[in-house]
Coordinates of C-alpha atoms and ligand atoms in Angstrom, one line a residue:
X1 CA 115.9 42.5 268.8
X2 CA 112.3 40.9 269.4
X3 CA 111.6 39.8 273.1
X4 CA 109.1 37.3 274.3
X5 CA 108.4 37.9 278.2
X6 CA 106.2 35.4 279.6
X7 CA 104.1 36.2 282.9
X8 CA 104.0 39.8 281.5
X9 CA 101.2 41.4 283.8
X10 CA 102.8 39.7 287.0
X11 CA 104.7 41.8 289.9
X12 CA 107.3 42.0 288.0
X13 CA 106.4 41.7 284.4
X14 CA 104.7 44.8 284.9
X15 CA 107.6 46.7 286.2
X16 CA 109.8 45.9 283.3
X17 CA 107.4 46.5 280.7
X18 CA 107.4 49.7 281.5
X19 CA 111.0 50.2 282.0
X20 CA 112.3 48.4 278.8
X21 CA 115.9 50.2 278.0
X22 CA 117.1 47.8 275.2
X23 CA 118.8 48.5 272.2
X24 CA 117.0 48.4 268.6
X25 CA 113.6 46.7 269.8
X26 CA 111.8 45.4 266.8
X27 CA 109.1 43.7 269.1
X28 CA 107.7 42.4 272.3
X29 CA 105.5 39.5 273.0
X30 CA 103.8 40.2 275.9
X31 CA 102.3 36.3 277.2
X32 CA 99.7 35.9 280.0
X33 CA 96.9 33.6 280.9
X34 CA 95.6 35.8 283.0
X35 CA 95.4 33.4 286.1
X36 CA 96.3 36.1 288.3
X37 CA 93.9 38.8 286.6
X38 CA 96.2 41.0 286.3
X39 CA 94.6 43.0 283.2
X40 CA 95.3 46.4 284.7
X41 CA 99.0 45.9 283.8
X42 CA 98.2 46.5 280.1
X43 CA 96.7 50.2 281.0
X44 CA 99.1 53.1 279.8
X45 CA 101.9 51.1 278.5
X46 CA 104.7 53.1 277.4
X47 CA 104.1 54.6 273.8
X48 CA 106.8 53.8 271.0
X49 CA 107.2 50.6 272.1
X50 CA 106.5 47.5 269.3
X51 CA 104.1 45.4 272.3
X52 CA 102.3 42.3 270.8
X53 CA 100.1 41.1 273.6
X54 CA 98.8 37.6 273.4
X55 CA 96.2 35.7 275.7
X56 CA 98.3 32.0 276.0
X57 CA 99.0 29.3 278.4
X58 CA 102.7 28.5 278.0
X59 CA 102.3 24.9 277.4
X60 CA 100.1 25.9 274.9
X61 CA 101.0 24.9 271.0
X62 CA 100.7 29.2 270.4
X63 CA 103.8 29.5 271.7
X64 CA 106.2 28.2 269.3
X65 CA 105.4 30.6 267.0
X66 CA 106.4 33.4 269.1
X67 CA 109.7 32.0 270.3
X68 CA 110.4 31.0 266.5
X69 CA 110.6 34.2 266.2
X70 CA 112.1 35.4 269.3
X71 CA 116.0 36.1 270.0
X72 CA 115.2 36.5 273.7
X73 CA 112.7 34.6 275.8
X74 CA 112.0 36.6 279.3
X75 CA 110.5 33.4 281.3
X76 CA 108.3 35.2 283.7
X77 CA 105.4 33.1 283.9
X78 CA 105.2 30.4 287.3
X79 CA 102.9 29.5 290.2
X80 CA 104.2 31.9 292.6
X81 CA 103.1 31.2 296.1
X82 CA 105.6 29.6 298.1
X83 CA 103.5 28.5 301.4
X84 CA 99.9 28.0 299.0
X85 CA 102.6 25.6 296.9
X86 CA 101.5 23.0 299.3
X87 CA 98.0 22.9 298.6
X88 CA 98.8 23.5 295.0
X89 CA 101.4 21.2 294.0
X90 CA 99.6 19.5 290.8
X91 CA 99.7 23.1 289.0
X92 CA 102.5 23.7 290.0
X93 CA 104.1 21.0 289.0
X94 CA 102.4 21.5 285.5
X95 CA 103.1 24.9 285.1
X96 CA 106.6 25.6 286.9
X97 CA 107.9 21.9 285.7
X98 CA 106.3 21.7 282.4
X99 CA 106.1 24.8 281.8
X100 CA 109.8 26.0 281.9
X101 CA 110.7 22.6 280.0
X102 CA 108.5 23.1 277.1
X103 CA 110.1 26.9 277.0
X104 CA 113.6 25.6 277.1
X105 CA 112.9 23.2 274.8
X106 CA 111.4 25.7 272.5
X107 CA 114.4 28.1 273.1
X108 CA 116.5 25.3 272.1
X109 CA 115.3 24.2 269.2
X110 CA 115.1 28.0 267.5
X111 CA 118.2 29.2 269.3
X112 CA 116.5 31.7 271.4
X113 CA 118.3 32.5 274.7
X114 CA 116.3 32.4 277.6
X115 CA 116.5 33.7 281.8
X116 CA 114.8 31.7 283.8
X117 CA 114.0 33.4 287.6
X118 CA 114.8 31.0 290.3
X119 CA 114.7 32.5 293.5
X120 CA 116.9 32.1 296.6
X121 CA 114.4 30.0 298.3
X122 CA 116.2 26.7 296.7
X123 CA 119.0 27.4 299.3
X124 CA 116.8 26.6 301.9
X125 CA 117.5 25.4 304.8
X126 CA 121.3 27.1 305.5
X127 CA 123.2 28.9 308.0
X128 CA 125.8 32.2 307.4
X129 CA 126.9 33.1 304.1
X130 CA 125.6 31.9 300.9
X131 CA 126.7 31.9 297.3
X132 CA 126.3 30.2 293.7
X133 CA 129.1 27.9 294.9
X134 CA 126.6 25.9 297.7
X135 CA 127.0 22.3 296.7
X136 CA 123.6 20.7 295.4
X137 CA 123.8 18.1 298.7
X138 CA 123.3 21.3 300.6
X139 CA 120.3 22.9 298.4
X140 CA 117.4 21.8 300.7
X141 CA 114.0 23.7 298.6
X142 CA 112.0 23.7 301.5
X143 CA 108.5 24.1 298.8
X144 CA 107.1 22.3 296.1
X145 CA 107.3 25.5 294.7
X146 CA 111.2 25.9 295.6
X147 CA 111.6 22.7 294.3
X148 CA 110.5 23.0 290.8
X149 CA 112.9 26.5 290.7
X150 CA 115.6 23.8 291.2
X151 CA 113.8 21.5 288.9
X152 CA 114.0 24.3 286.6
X153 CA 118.2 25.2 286.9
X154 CA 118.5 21.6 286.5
X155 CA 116.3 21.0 283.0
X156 CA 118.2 23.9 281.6
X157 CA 122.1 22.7 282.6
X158 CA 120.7 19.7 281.1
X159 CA 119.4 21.2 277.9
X160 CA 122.5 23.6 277.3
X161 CA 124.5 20.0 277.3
X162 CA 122.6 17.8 275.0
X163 CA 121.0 20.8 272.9
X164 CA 123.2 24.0 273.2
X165 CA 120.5 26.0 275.0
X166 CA 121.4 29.4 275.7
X167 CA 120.3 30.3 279.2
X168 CA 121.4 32.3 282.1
X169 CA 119.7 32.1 285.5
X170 CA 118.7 34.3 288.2
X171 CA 118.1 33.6 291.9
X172 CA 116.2 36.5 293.1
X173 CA 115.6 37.4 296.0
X174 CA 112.4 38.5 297.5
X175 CA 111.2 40.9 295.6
X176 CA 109.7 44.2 297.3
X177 CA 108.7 47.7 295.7
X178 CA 105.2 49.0 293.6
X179 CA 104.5 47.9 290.7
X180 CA 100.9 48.1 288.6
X181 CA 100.4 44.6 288.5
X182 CA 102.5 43.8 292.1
X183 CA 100.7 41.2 295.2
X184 CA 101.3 40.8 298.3
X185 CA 101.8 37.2 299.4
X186 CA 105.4 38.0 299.8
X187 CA 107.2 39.2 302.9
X188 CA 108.0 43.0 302.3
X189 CA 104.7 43.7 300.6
X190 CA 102.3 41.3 302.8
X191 CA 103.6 43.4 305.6
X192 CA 102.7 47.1 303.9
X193 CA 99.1 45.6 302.9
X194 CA 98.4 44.3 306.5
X195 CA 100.1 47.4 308.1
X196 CA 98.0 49.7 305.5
X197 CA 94.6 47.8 306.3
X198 CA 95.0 48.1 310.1
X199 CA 95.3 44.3 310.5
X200 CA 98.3 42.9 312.4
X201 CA 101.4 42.1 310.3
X202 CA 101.8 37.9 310.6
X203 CA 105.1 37.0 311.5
X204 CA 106.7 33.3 311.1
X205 CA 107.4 32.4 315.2
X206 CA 111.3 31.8 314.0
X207 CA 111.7 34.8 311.2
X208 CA 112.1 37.8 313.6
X209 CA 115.9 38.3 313.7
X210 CA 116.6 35.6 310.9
X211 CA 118.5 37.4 307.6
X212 CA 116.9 36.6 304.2
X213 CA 118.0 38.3 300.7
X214 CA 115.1 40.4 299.4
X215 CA 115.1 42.4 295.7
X216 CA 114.5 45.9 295.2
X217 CA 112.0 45.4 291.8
X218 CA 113.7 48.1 289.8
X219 CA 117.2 46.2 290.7
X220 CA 115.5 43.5 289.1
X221 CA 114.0 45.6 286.3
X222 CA 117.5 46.6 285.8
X223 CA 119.5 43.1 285.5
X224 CA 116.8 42.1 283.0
X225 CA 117.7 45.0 280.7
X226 CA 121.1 44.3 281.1
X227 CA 120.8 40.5 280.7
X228 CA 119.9 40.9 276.9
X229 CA 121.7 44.4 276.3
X230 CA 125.1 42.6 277.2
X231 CA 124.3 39.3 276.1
X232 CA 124.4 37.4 279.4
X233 CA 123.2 34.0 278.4
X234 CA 126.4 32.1 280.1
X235 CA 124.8 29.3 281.0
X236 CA 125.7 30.6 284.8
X237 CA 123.5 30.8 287.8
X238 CA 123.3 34.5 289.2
X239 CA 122.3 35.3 293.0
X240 CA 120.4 38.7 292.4
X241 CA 119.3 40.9 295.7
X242 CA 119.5 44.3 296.7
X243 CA 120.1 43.3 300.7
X244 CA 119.9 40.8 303.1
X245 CA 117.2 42.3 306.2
X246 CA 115.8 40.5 309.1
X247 CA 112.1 40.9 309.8
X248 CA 112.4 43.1 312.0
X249 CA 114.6 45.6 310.0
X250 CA 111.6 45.5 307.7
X251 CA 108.6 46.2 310.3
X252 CA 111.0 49.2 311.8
X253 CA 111.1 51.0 308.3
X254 CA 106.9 50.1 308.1
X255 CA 106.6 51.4 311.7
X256 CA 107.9 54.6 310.7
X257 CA 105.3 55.3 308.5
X258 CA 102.6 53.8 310.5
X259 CA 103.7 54.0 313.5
X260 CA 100.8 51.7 315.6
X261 CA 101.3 48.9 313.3
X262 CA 100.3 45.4 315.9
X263 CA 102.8 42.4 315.1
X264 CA 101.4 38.7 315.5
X265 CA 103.6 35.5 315.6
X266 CA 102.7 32.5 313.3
X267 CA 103.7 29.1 312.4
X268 CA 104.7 28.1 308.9
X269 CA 105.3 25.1 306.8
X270 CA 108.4 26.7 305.3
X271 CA 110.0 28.2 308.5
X272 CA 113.2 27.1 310.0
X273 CA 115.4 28.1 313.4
X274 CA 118.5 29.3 310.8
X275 CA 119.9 32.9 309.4
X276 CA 121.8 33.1 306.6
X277 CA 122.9 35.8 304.0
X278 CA 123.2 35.4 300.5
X279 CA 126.5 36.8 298.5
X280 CA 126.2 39.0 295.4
X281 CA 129.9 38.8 294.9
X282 CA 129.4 36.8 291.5
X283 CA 126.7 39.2 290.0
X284 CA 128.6 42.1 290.9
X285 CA 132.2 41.1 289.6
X286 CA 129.5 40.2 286.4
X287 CA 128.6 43.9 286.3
X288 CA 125.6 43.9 287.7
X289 CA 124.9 46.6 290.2
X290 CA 122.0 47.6 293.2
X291 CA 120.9 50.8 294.3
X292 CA 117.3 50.0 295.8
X293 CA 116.7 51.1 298.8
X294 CA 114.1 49.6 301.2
X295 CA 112.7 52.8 303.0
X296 CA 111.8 54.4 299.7
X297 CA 110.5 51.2 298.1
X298 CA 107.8 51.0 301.8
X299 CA 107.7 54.9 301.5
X300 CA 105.8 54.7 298.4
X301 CA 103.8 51.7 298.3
X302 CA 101.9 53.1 301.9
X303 CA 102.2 56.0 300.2
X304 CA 99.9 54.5 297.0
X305 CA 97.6 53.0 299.7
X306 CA 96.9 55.5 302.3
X307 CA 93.4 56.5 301.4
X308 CA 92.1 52.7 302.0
X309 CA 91.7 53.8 305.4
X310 CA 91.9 57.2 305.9
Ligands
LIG1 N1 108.3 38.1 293.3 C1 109.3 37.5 293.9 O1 109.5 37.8 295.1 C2 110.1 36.4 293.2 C3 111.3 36.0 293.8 C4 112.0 35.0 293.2 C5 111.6 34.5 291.9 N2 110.5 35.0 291.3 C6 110.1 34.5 290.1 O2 110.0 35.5 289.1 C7 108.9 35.2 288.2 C8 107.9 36.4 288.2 O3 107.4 36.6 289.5 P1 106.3 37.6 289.8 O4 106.4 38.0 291.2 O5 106.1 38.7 288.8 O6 105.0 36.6 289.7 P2 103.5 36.9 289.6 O7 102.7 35.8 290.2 O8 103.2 38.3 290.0 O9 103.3 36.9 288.0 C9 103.3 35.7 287.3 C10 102.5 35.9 286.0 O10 102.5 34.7 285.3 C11 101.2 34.4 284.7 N3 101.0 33.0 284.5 C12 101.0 32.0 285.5 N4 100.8 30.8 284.9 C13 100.8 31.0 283.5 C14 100.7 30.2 282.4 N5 100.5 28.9 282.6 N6 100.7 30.7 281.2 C15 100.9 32.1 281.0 N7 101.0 32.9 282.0 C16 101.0 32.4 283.3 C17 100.2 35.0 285.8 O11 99.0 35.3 285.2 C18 101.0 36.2 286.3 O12 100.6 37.4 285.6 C19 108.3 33.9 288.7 O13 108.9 32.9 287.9 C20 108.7 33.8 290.1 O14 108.8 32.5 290.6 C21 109.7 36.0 291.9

């Protein structure tokens, strides 16, 4: 089996590089651009592993011979900020749009399968319970960076039609937990750094008691392995999450490990008056299974950064 994962040294490219559990590896192409400098994610990499690490844009012309000679293309790579999406919408355009076209296509053309993370955000704007099932009149991406995950979905239904592209994708949710290459521009995290460096944690005005689905990284980790070690290139789309947790379930678990922690409201482009929960019932009647747990995931990031302010 030789597996191309793009966006390699990202959050959570760096968790699964080190927690590969797939059957008869022959190789892995590891592909990063580095825009995110995440070059510590290639220290101590597991030994015994076949790694192949290569310095590439993935609309560069390098990358067709690597999926050539891939069976399995990891798509990790993306412009990742949802709320800095707004100022960045050229590169993300390029890169999310672009980018996961010219890796489909590629896939396509050398019969590669590929998963492609979306993430939960393309739901939007919704209120109660969520699944696959929503009708596209009621996806409402409330980001350009939202909307080129559900550019992304699209290209691929599109591709497995007219070109037999083998594809299966995932919307994750949120992710949270430590990794060697992990940021914190996301909820779960952004709170732990601002918590750890004695600033106050930023709260959206609306977000306090709204639900939203957030991923334990190892669940992640773990549908990734057993995406390609159970062949799960359906051409289906997957809601992947650990649990759905308001705000302020998530400051409650930071407060108890530091428990003066200041919370300040703010206003955001992306925020909205609704709650809403998003189903697993389709990944879990798929196999798939979740046993993150949020208190440990916080326990040991604060627990990585306590000396920053001792
Ligand atoms: N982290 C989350 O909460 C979350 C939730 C839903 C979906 N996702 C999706 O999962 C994927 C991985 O997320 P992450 O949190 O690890 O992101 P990340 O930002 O931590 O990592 C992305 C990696 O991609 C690389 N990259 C960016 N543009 C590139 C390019 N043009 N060519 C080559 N490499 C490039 C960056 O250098 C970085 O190492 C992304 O597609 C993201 O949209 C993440």
């Amino acid at each position: 089996m030789k597996v191309c994962i793009t966006g390699a040294l990202g959050h959570i490219g760096s968790a699964f590089i080190r927690h590969l559990n797939i059957k008869h590896l022959e190789k892995v192409y590891l592909v990063d651009n580095f825009l995110t400098q995440r070059y510590v994610s290639l220290f101590d990499l597991p030994e015994g592993i076949p790694f192949s690490f290569h310095e590439i844009d993935i609309l560069s012309e390098d990358m067709e011979t690597i999926i050539k000679d891939s069976d399995v293309v990891i798509h990790l790579a993306a412009v990742t900020n949802a709320e800095a999406s707004f100022h960045n919408a050229d590169m993300v355009e390029e890169v999310n749009k672009k980018g996961v076209e010219r890796i489909a296509q590629l896939c396509a053309k050398y019969q590669a399968k590929l998963m492609f993370p979306s993430s939960t955000s393309v739901y939007g704007v919704q209120e109660g319970l969520v699944d696959e099932n929503c009708s596209d009149a009621d996806l409402k991406p409330q980001s350009p960076y939202a909307d080129s995950k559900l550019h992304g979905e699209k290209f691929l239904q599109s591709l497995k039609e007219s070109d037999g592209l083998n594809y299966v994708v995932y919307r994750l949710g949120t992710i949270f937990g430590y990794s060697i290459g992990m940021r914190f521009h996301t909820a779960v995290n952004k709170f732990i750094w601002q918590s750890c460096a004695r600033e106050p944690i930023t709260v959206w005005r609306t977000a306090w008691e709204q639900k939203r689905p957030y991923c334990d990284l190892m669940d992640c980790v773990d549908a990734l392995n057993y995406t390609i070690n159970e062949d799960v290139f359906d051409g289906e789309i997957y809601n992947i999450l650990t649990t759905n947790l308001t705000v302020k379930d998530i400051v409650e678990t930071i407060q108890k490990y530091v428990p003066d922690l200041e919370v300040k409201y703010v206003d955001s482009p992306i925020m909205n008056q609704l709650s809403y929960n998003i189903s697993t019932e389709k990944s879990l009647a798929r196999g798939f299974s979740y046993h993150g747990n949020l208190d440990h995931s916080i326990k040991e990031c604060i627990n990585k950064l306590k000396r920053m302010n001792a």
